[in-house]
Short mmCIF file of C-alpha atoms and ligand atoms in Angstrom, two decimals:
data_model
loop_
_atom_site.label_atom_id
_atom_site.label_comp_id
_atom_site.label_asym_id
_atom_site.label_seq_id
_atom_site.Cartn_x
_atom_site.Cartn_y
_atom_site.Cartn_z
CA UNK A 336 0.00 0.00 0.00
CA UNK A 337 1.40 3.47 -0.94
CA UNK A 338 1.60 6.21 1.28
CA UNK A 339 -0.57 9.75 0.06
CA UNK A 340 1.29 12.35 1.03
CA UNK A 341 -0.03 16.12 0.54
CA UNK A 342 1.79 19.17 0.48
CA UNK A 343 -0.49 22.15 1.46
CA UNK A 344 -0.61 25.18 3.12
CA UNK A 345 -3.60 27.15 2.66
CA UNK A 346 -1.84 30.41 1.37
CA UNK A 347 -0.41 30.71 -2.19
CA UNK A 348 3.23 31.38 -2.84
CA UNK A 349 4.55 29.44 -0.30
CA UNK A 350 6.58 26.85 -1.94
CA UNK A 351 4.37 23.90 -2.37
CA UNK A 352 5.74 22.70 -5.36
CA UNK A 353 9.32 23.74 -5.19
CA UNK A 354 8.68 21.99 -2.06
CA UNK A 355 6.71 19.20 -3.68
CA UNK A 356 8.93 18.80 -6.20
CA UNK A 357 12.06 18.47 -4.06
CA UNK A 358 10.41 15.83 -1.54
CA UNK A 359 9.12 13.79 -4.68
CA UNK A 360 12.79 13.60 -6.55
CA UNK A 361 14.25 13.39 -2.71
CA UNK A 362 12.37 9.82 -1.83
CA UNK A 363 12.67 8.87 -5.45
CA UNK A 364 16.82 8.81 -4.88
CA UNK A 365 16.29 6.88 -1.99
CA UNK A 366 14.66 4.54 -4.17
CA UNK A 367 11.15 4.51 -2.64
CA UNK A 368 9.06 4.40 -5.97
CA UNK A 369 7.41 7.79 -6.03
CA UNK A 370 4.58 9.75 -8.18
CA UNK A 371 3.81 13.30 -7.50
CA UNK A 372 0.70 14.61 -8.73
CA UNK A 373 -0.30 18.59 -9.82
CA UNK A 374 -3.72 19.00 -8.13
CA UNK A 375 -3.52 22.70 -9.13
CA UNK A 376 -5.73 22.11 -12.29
CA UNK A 377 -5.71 25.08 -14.62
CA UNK A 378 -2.45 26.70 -12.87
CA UNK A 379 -0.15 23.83 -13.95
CA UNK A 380 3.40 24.48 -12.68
CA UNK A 381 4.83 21.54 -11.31
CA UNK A 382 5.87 19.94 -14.59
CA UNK A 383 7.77 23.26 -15.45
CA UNK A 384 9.33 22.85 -11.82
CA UNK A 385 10.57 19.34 -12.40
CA UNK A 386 11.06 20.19 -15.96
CA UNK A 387 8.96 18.17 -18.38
CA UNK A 388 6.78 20.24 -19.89
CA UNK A 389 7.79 19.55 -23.02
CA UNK A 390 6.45 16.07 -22.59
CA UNK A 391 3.13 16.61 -21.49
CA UNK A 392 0.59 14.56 -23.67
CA UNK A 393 -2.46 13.89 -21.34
CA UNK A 394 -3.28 14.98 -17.75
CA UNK A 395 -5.33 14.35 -14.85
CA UNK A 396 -8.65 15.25 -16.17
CA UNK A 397 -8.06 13.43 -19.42
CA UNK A 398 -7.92 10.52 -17.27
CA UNK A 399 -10.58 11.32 -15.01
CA UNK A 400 -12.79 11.59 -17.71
CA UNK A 401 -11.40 8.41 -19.44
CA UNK A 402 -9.95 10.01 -22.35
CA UNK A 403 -6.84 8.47 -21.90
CA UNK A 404 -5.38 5.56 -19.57
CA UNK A 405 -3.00 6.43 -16.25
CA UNK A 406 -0.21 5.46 -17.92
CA UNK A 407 -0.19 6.84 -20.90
CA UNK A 408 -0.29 10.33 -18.72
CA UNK A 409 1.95 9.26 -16.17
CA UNK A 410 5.69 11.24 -17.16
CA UNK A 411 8.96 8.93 -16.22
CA UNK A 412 11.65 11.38 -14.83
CA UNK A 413 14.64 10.83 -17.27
CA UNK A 414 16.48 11.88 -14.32
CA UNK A 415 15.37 9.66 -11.41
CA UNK A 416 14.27 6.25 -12.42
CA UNK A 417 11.72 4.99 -9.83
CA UNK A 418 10.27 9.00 -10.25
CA UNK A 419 6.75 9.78 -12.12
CA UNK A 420 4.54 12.75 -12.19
CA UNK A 421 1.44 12.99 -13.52
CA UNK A 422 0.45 16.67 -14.61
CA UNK A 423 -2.04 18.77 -13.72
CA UNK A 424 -4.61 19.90 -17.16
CA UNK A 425 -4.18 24.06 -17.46
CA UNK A 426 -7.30 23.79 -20.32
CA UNK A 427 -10.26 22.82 -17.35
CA UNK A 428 -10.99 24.34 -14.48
CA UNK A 429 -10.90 22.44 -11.17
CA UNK A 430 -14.67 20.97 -11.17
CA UNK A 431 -13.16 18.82 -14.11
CA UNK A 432 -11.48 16.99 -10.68
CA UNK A 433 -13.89 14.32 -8.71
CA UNK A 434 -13.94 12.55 -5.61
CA UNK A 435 -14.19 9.14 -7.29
CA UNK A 436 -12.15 10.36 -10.51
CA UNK A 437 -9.80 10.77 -7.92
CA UNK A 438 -9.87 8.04 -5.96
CA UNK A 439 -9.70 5.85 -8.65
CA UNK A 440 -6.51 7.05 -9.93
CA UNK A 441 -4.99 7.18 -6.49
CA UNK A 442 -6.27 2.94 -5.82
CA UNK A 443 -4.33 2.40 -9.55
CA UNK A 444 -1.53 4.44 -8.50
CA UNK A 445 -1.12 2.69 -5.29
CA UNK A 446 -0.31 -1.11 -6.52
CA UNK A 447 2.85 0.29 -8.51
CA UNK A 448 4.39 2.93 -6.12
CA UNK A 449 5.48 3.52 -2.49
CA UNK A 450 4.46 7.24 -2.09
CA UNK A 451 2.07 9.62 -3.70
CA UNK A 452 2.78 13.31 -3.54
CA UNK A 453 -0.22 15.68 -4.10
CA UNK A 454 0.89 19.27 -4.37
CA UNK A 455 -2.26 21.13 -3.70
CA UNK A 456 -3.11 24.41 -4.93
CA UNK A 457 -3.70 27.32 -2.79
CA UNK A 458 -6.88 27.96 -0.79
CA UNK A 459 -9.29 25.52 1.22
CA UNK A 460 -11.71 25.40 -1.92
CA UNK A 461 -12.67 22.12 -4.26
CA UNK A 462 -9.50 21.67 -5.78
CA UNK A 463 -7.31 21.83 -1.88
CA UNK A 464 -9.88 19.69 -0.13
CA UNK A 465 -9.28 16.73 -3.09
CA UNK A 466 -5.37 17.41 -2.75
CA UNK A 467 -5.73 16.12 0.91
CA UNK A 468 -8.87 14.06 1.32
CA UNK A 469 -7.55 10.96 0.68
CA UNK A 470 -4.11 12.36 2.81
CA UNK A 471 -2.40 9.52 5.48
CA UNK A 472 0.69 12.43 5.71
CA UNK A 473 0.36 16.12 4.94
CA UNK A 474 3.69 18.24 4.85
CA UNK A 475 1.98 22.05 6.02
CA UNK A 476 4.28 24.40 3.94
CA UNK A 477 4.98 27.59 5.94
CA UNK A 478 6.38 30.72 5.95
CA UNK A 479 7.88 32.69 8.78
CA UNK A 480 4.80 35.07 8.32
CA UNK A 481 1.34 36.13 10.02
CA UNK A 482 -0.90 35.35 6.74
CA UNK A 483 0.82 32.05 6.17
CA UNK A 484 1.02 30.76 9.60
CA UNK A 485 -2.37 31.64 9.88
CA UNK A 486 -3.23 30.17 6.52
CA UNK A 487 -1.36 26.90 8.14
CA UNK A 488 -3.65 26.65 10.72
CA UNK A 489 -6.62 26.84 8.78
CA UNK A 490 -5.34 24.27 6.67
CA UNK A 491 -4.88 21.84 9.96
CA UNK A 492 -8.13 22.06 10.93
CA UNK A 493 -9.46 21.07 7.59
CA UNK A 494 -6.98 18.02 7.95
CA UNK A 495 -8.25 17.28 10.91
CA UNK A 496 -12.46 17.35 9.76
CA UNK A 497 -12.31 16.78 6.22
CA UNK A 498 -10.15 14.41 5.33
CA UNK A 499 -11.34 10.66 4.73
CA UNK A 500 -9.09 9.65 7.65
CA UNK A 501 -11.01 12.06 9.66
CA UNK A 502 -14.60 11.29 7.85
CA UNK A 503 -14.05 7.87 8.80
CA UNK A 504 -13.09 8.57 12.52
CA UNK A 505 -9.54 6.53 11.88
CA UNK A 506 -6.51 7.69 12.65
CA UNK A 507 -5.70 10.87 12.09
CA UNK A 508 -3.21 12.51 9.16
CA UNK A 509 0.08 12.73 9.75
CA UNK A 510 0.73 16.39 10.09
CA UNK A 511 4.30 17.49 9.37
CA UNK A 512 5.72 21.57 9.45
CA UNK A 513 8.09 22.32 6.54
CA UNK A 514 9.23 25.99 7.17
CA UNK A 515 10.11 27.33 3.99
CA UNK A 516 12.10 30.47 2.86
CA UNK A 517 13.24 31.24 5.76
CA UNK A 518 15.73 34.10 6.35
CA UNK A 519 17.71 33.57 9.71
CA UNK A 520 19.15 37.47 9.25
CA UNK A 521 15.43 38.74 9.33
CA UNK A 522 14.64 36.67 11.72
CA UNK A 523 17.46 37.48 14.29
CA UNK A 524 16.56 40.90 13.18
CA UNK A 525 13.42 40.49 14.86
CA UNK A 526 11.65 41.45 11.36
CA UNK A 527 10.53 38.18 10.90
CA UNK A 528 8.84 35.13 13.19
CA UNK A 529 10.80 33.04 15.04
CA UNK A 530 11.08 29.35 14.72
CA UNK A 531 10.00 28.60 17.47
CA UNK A 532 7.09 30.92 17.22
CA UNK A 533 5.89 29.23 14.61
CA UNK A 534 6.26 25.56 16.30
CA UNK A 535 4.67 26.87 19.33
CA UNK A 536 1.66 28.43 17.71
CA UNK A 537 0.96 25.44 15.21
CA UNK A 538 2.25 22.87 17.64
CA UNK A 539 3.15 20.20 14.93
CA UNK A 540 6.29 18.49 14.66
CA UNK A 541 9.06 20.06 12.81
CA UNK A 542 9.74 18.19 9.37
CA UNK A 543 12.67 20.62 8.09
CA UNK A 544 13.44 24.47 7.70
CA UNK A 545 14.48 25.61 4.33
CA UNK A 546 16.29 29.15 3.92
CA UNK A 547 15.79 31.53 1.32
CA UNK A 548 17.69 30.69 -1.22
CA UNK A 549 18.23 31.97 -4.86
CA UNK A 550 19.20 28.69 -5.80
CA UNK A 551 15.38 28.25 -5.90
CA UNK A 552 14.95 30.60 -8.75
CA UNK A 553 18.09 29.28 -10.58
CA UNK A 554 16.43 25.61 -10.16
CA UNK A 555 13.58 26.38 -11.66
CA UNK A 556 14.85 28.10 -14.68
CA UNK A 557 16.55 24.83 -15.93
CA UNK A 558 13.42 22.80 -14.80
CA UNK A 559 15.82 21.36 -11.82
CA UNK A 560 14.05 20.47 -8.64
CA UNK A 561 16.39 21.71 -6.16
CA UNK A 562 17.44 19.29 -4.25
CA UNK A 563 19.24 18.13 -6.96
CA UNK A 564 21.15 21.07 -6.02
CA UNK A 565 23.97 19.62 -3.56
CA UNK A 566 25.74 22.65 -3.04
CA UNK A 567 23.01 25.20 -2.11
CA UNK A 568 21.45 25.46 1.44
CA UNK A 569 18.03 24.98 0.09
CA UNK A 570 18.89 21.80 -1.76
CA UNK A 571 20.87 20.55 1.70
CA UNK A 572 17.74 21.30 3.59
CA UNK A 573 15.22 19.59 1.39
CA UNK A 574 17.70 16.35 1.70
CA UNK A 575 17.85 16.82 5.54
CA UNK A 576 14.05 17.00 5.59
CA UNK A 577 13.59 14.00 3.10
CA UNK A 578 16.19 12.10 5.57
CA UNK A 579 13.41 13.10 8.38
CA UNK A 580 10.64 12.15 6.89
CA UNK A 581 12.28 8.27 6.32
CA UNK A 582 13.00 8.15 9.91
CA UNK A 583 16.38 9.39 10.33
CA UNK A 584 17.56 11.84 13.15
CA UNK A 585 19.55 15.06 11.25
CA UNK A 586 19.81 18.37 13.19
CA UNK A 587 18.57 20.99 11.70
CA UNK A 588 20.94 23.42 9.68
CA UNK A 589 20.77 27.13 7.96
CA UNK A 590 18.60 28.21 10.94
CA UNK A 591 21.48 30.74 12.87
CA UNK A 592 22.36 33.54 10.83
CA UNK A 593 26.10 33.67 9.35
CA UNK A 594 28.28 35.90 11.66
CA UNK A 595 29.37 38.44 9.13
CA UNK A 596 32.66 40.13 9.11
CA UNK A 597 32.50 43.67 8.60
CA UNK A 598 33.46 43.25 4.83
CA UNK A 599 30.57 40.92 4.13
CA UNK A 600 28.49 43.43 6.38
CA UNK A 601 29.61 46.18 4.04
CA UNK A 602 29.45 44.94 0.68
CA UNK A 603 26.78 42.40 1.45
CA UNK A 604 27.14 38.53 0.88
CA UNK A 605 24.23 36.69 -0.55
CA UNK A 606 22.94 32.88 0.14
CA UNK A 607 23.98 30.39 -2.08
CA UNK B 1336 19.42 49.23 8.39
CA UNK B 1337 20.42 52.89 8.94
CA UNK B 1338 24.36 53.63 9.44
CA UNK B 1339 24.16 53.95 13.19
CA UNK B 1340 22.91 50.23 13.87
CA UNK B 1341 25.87 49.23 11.31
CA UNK B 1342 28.36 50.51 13.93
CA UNK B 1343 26.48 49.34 16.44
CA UNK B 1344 26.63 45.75 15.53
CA UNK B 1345 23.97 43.50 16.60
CA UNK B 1346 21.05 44.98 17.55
CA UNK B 1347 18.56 43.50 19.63
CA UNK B 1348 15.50 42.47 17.94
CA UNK B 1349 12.85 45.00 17.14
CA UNK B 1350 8.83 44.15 17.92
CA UNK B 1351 7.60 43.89 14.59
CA UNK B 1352 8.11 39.93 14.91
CA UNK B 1353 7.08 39.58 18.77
CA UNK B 1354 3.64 41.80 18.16
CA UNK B 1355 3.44 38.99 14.88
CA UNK B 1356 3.83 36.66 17.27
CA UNK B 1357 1.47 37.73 19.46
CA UNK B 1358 -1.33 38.83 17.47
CA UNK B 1359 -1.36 35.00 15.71
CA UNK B 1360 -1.72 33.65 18.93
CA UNK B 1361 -4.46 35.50 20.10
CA UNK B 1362 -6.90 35.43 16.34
CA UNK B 1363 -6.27 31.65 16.49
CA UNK B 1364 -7.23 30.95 19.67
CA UNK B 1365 -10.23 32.93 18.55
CA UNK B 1366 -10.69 31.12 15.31
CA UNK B 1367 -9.94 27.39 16.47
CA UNK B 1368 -13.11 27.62 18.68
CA UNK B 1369 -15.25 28.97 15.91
CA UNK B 1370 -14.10 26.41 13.07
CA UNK B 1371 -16.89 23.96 13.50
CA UNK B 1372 -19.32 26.91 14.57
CA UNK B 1373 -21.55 29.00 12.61
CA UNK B 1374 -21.11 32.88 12.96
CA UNK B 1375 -23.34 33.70 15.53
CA UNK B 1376 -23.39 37.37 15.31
CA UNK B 1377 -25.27 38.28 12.03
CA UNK B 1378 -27.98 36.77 14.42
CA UNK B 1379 -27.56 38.10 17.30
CA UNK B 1380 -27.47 41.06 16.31
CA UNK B 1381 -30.79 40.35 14.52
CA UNK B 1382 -32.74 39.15 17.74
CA UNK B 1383 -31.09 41.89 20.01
CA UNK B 1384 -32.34 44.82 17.84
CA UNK B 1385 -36.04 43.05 17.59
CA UNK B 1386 -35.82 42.94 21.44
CA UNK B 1387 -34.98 46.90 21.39
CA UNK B 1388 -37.41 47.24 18.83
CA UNK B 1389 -40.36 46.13 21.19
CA UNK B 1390 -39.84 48.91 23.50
CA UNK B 1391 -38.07 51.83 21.42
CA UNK B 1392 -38.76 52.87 17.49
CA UNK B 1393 -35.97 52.17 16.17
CA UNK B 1394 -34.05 52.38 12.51
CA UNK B 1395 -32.36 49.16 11.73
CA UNK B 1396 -29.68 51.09 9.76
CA UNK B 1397 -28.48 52.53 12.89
CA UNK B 1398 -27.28 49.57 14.42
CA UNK B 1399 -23.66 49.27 14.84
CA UNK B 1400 -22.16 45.97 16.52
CA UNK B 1401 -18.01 46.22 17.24
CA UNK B 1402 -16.63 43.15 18.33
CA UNK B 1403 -12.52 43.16 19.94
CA UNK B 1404 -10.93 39.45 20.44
CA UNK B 1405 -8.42 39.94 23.35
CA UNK B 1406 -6.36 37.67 24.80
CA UNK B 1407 -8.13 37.35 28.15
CA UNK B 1408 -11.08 39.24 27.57
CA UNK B 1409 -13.08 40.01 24.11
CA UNK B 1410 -15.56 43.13 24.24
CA UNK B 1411 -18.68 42.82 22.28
CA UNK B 1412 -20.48 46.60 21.49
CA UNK B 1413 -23.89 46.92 20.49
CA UNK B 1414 -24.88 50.59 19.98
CA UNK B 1415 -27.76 51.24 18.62
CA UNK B 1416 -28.79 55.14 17.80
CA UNK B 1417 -32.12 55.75 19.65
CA UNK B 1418 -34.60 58.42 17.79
CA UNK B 1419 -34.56 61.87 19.12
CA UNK B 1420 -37.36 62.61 22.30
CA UNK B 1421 -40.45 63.90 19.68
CA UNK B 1422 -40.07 61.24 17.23
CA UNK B 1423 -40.40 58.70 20.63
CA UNK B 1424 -43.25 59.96 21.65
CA UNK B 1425 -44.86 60.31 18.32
CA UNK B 1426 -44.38 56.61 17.91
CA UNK B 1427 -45.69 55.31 21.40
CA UNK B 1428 -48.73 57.91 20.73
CA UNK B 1429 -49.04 55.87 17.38
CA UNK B 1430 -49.56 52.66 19.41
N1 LIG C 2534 13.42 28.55 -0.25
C1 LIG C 2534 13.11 29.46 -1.21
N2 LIG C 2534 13.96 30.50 -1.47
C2 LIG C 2534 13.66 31.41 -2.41
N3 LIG C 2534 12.56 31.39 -3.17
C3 LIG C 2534 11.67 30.39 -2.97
C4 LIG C 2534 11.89 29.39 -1.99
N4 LIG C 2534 10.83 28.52 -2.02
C5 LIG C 2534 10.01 28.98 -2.98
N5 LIG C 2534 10.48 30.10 -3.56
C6 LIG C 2534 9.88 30.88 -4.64
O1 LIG C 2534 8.58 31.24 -4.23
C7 LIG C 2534 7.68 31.25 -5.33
C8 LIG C 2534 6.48 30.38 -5.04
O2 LIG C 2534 6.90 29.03 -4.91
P1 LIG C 2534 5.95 27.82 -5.29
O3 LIG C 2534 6.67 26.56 -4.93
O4 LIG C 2534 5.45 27.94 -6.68
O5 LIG C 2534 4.76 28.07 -4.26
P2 LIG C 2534 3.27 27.49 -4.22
O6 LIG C 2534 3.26 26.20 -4.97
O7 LIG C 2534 2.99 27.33 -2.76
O8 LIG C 2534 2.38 28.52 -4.84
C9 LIG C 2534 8.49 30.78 -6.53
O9 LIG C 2534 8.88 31.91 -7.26
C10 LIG C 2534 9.68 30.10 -5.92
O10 LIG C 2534 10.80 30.18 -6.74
MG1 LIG C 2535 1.99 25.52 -6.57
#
C-alpha cells in the first residue's frame, strides 16, 4: 500500500511545489518508488518545476474523464528512475477533478508505487480539499509570516475534519511543518517570526526548515528540482528533511544567521 | 538598516516579529473555537435589535455591533442610535 502524502498550506506562494517537487525527486533517490501529482488544475506548474513540460501529452482530467489511460499520462523522470509525475490539465478548471475520478486514480496508483505526492493548490476550496482528502501524511508548507502561519492553521483544521481519515473517525493525518524560505538574518533581526514561534503556535512536529535561497529561482529556470542542487542550502535542507521524513535523526541546519565580518556586512554577501 | 545600527553591531530584535507573534496567537485561539461553529453574530445582532425594537422605534440602519478578540477578555459593542425625544413619543402615541 502506498503512502498519500499532501503538500499544502492554505496560502499561495509558499513553496508547495518547489517543495513538492524536491520531496518527490528526494524519496525517489532513496529509491522509494514515487509519483507526485499537480492537483492545481488550470495553474499547472509543477511539470515546469521538475522540468517536463515539453512532454506533457495527457493529464489528470483526461484521465478522469477516461480520455486516456494512467499510464499513458503518467511522465517517467529521465532523471530519477523509480520517479513519475502525472500533470495537472491548465485547459479545465478544477470541477473537471472528482472525488471518485480521484480516488480511482490514487487505488491504480497505489499497486505500482510507495508514495504519492499531491501538491495542492492554494486555498481551502474544491481543488485543496481533493489534494488532501484521501491524505495519510500532509507536509503544512509555511512561511515565517502572520498570513501564512495563519493560513497553516486553517489548513490543519481542515486536515483534521475533512479528510477521509477524519470522515471515517480513523486515525488521524500525519501532520508534518516544513518551514520554507526562511531568512535567519530577518529573523534574528526580529523582522521576521521566530522558529520557534511558529512551532509553538501550530504545535506540529518540525519536518525541516528551508532558507531563502536563490538557488530556488536558478532551479527552476533549468526545470531542476532543487534538491538536486547539492551545493546550495536549500537543496541541503530539502535532503535533511527527506532524511526526516524516512525516519532518520539530522539536526537541523541554515537556521542561525552567518556571523558576518565587517566586509561581508559592508558589501553584502548573498545565500547560495 | 540605517548607518548607526551598522556601527552598532547587533542589535537587539525589534517588535515587529514579537507583536506577529502575538497577534497570531491571540486570532487563532479565537478562530480554532469557531471552526466547526456558525457565525453567531449576524444573528444576534438580529434578535437583540427586535428585542430593542419592542420597546423603542428604532431604525435598523443605525445599528452598529463592534466586536474586539483579546487575549483574556473580548468586548462585544452593540450601539444602537435611539430616535430623538419627539419622534419617541410620536411613535408610542401611534400605538
Ligand atoms: N526557499 C526558497 N527560497 C527562495 N525562493 C523560494 C523558496 N521557495 C520557494 N520560492 C519561490 O517562491 C515562489 C512560489 O513558490 P511555489 O513553490 O510555486 O509556491 P506554491 O506552490 O505554494 O504557490 C516561486 O517563485 C519560488 O521560486
Ligand atoms: Mg503551486
Amino acid at each position: 500500500m502506498a503512502q498519500v502524502v499532501v503538500v499544502t498550506s492554505g496560502k499561495g506562494g509558499v513553496g508547495k511545489t518547489t517543495s513538492s517537487a524536491a520531496f518527490a525527486t528526494g524519496l525517489a533517490q532513496r529509491g522509494k518508488k514515487t509519483v507526485v501529482i499537480d492537483f492545481d488544475v488550470g495553474l499547472r506548474n509543477l511539470d515546469l518545476i521538475m522540468g517536463v513540460e515539453r512532454r506533457v501529452v495527457f493529464d489528470i482530467v483526461n484521465v478522469i474523464s477516461g480520455e486516456a489511460r494512467l499510464n499513458q499520462a503518467l511522465i517517467r523522470d529521465k532523471r530519477v528512475e523509480t520517479l513519475s509525475i502525472l500533470p495537472a490539465s491548465q485547459t479545465r478548471d478544477k470541477d473537471a477533478l472528482t472525488k471518485e475520478g480521484v480516488q480511482g486514480i490514487i487505488e491504480e496508483l497505489s499497486k505500482d508505487f510507495d508514495y504519492i505526492l499531491c501538491d495542492s493548490p492554494a486555498g481551502i476550496e474544491k481543488g485543496a480539499l481533493l489534494a488532501l482528502y484521501f491524505a495519510d501524511q500532509a507536509i503544512v508548507v509555511t512561511n515565517p509570516e502572520v498570513s501564512s502561519v495563519r493560513d497553516s492553521d486553517r489548513i490543519l483544521g481542515v486536515l483534521q475534519s475533512r479528510s477521509k481519515r477524519a470522515e471515517e473517525k480513523r486515525e488521524p493525518v500525519k501532520e508534518h511543518l516544513l518551514v520554507t524560505r526562511f531568512d535567519p538574518v530577518r529573523v534574528e533581526r526580529g523582522e521576521m517570526l521566530k522558529l520557534e514561534d511558529i512551532r509553538e503556535i501550530l504545535s506540529i512536529p518540525l519536518l525541516g526548515v528551508i532558507p531563502e535561497s536563490e538557488s530556488v529561482l536558478k532551479a527552476s529556470n533549468t526545470g531542476t528540482p532543487v534538491i538536486m542542487d547539492g551545493e546550495s542550502t536549500a537543496g541541503q535542507a530539502y535532503a535533511d528533511a527527506v532524511s526526516r521524513f524516512l525516519g532518520e535523526e539530522k539536526p537541523h541546519r541554515f537556521i542561525e544567521a552567518e556571523k558576518k565580518g565587517i566586509f561581508k556586512r559592508l558589501f553584502g554577501g548573498r545565500a547560495a | 538598516m540605517s548607518w548607526l545600527d551598522f556601527f552598532r553591531g547587533q542589535r537587539k530584535p525589534d517588535s515587529s516579529a514579537s507583536a506577529a507573534k502575538e497577534r497570531l496567537q491571540i486570532v487563532l485561539a479565537h478562530e480554532r473555537i469557531g471552526r466547526n461553529r456558525e457565525d453567531f453574530l449576524p444573528k444576534l445582532q438580529q434578535e437583540l435589535v427586535a428585542v430593542v425594537a419592542r420597546y423603542v422605534a428604532i431604525d435598523p440602519g443605525k445599528v452598529n455591533v463592534n466586536l474586539d478578540r483579546g487575549g483574556d477578555m473580548s468586548t462585544l459593542a452593540i450601539e444602537i442610535e435611539l430616535p430623538a425625544p419627539a419622534a419617541m413619543r410620536m411613535a408610542a402615541g401611534a400605538r
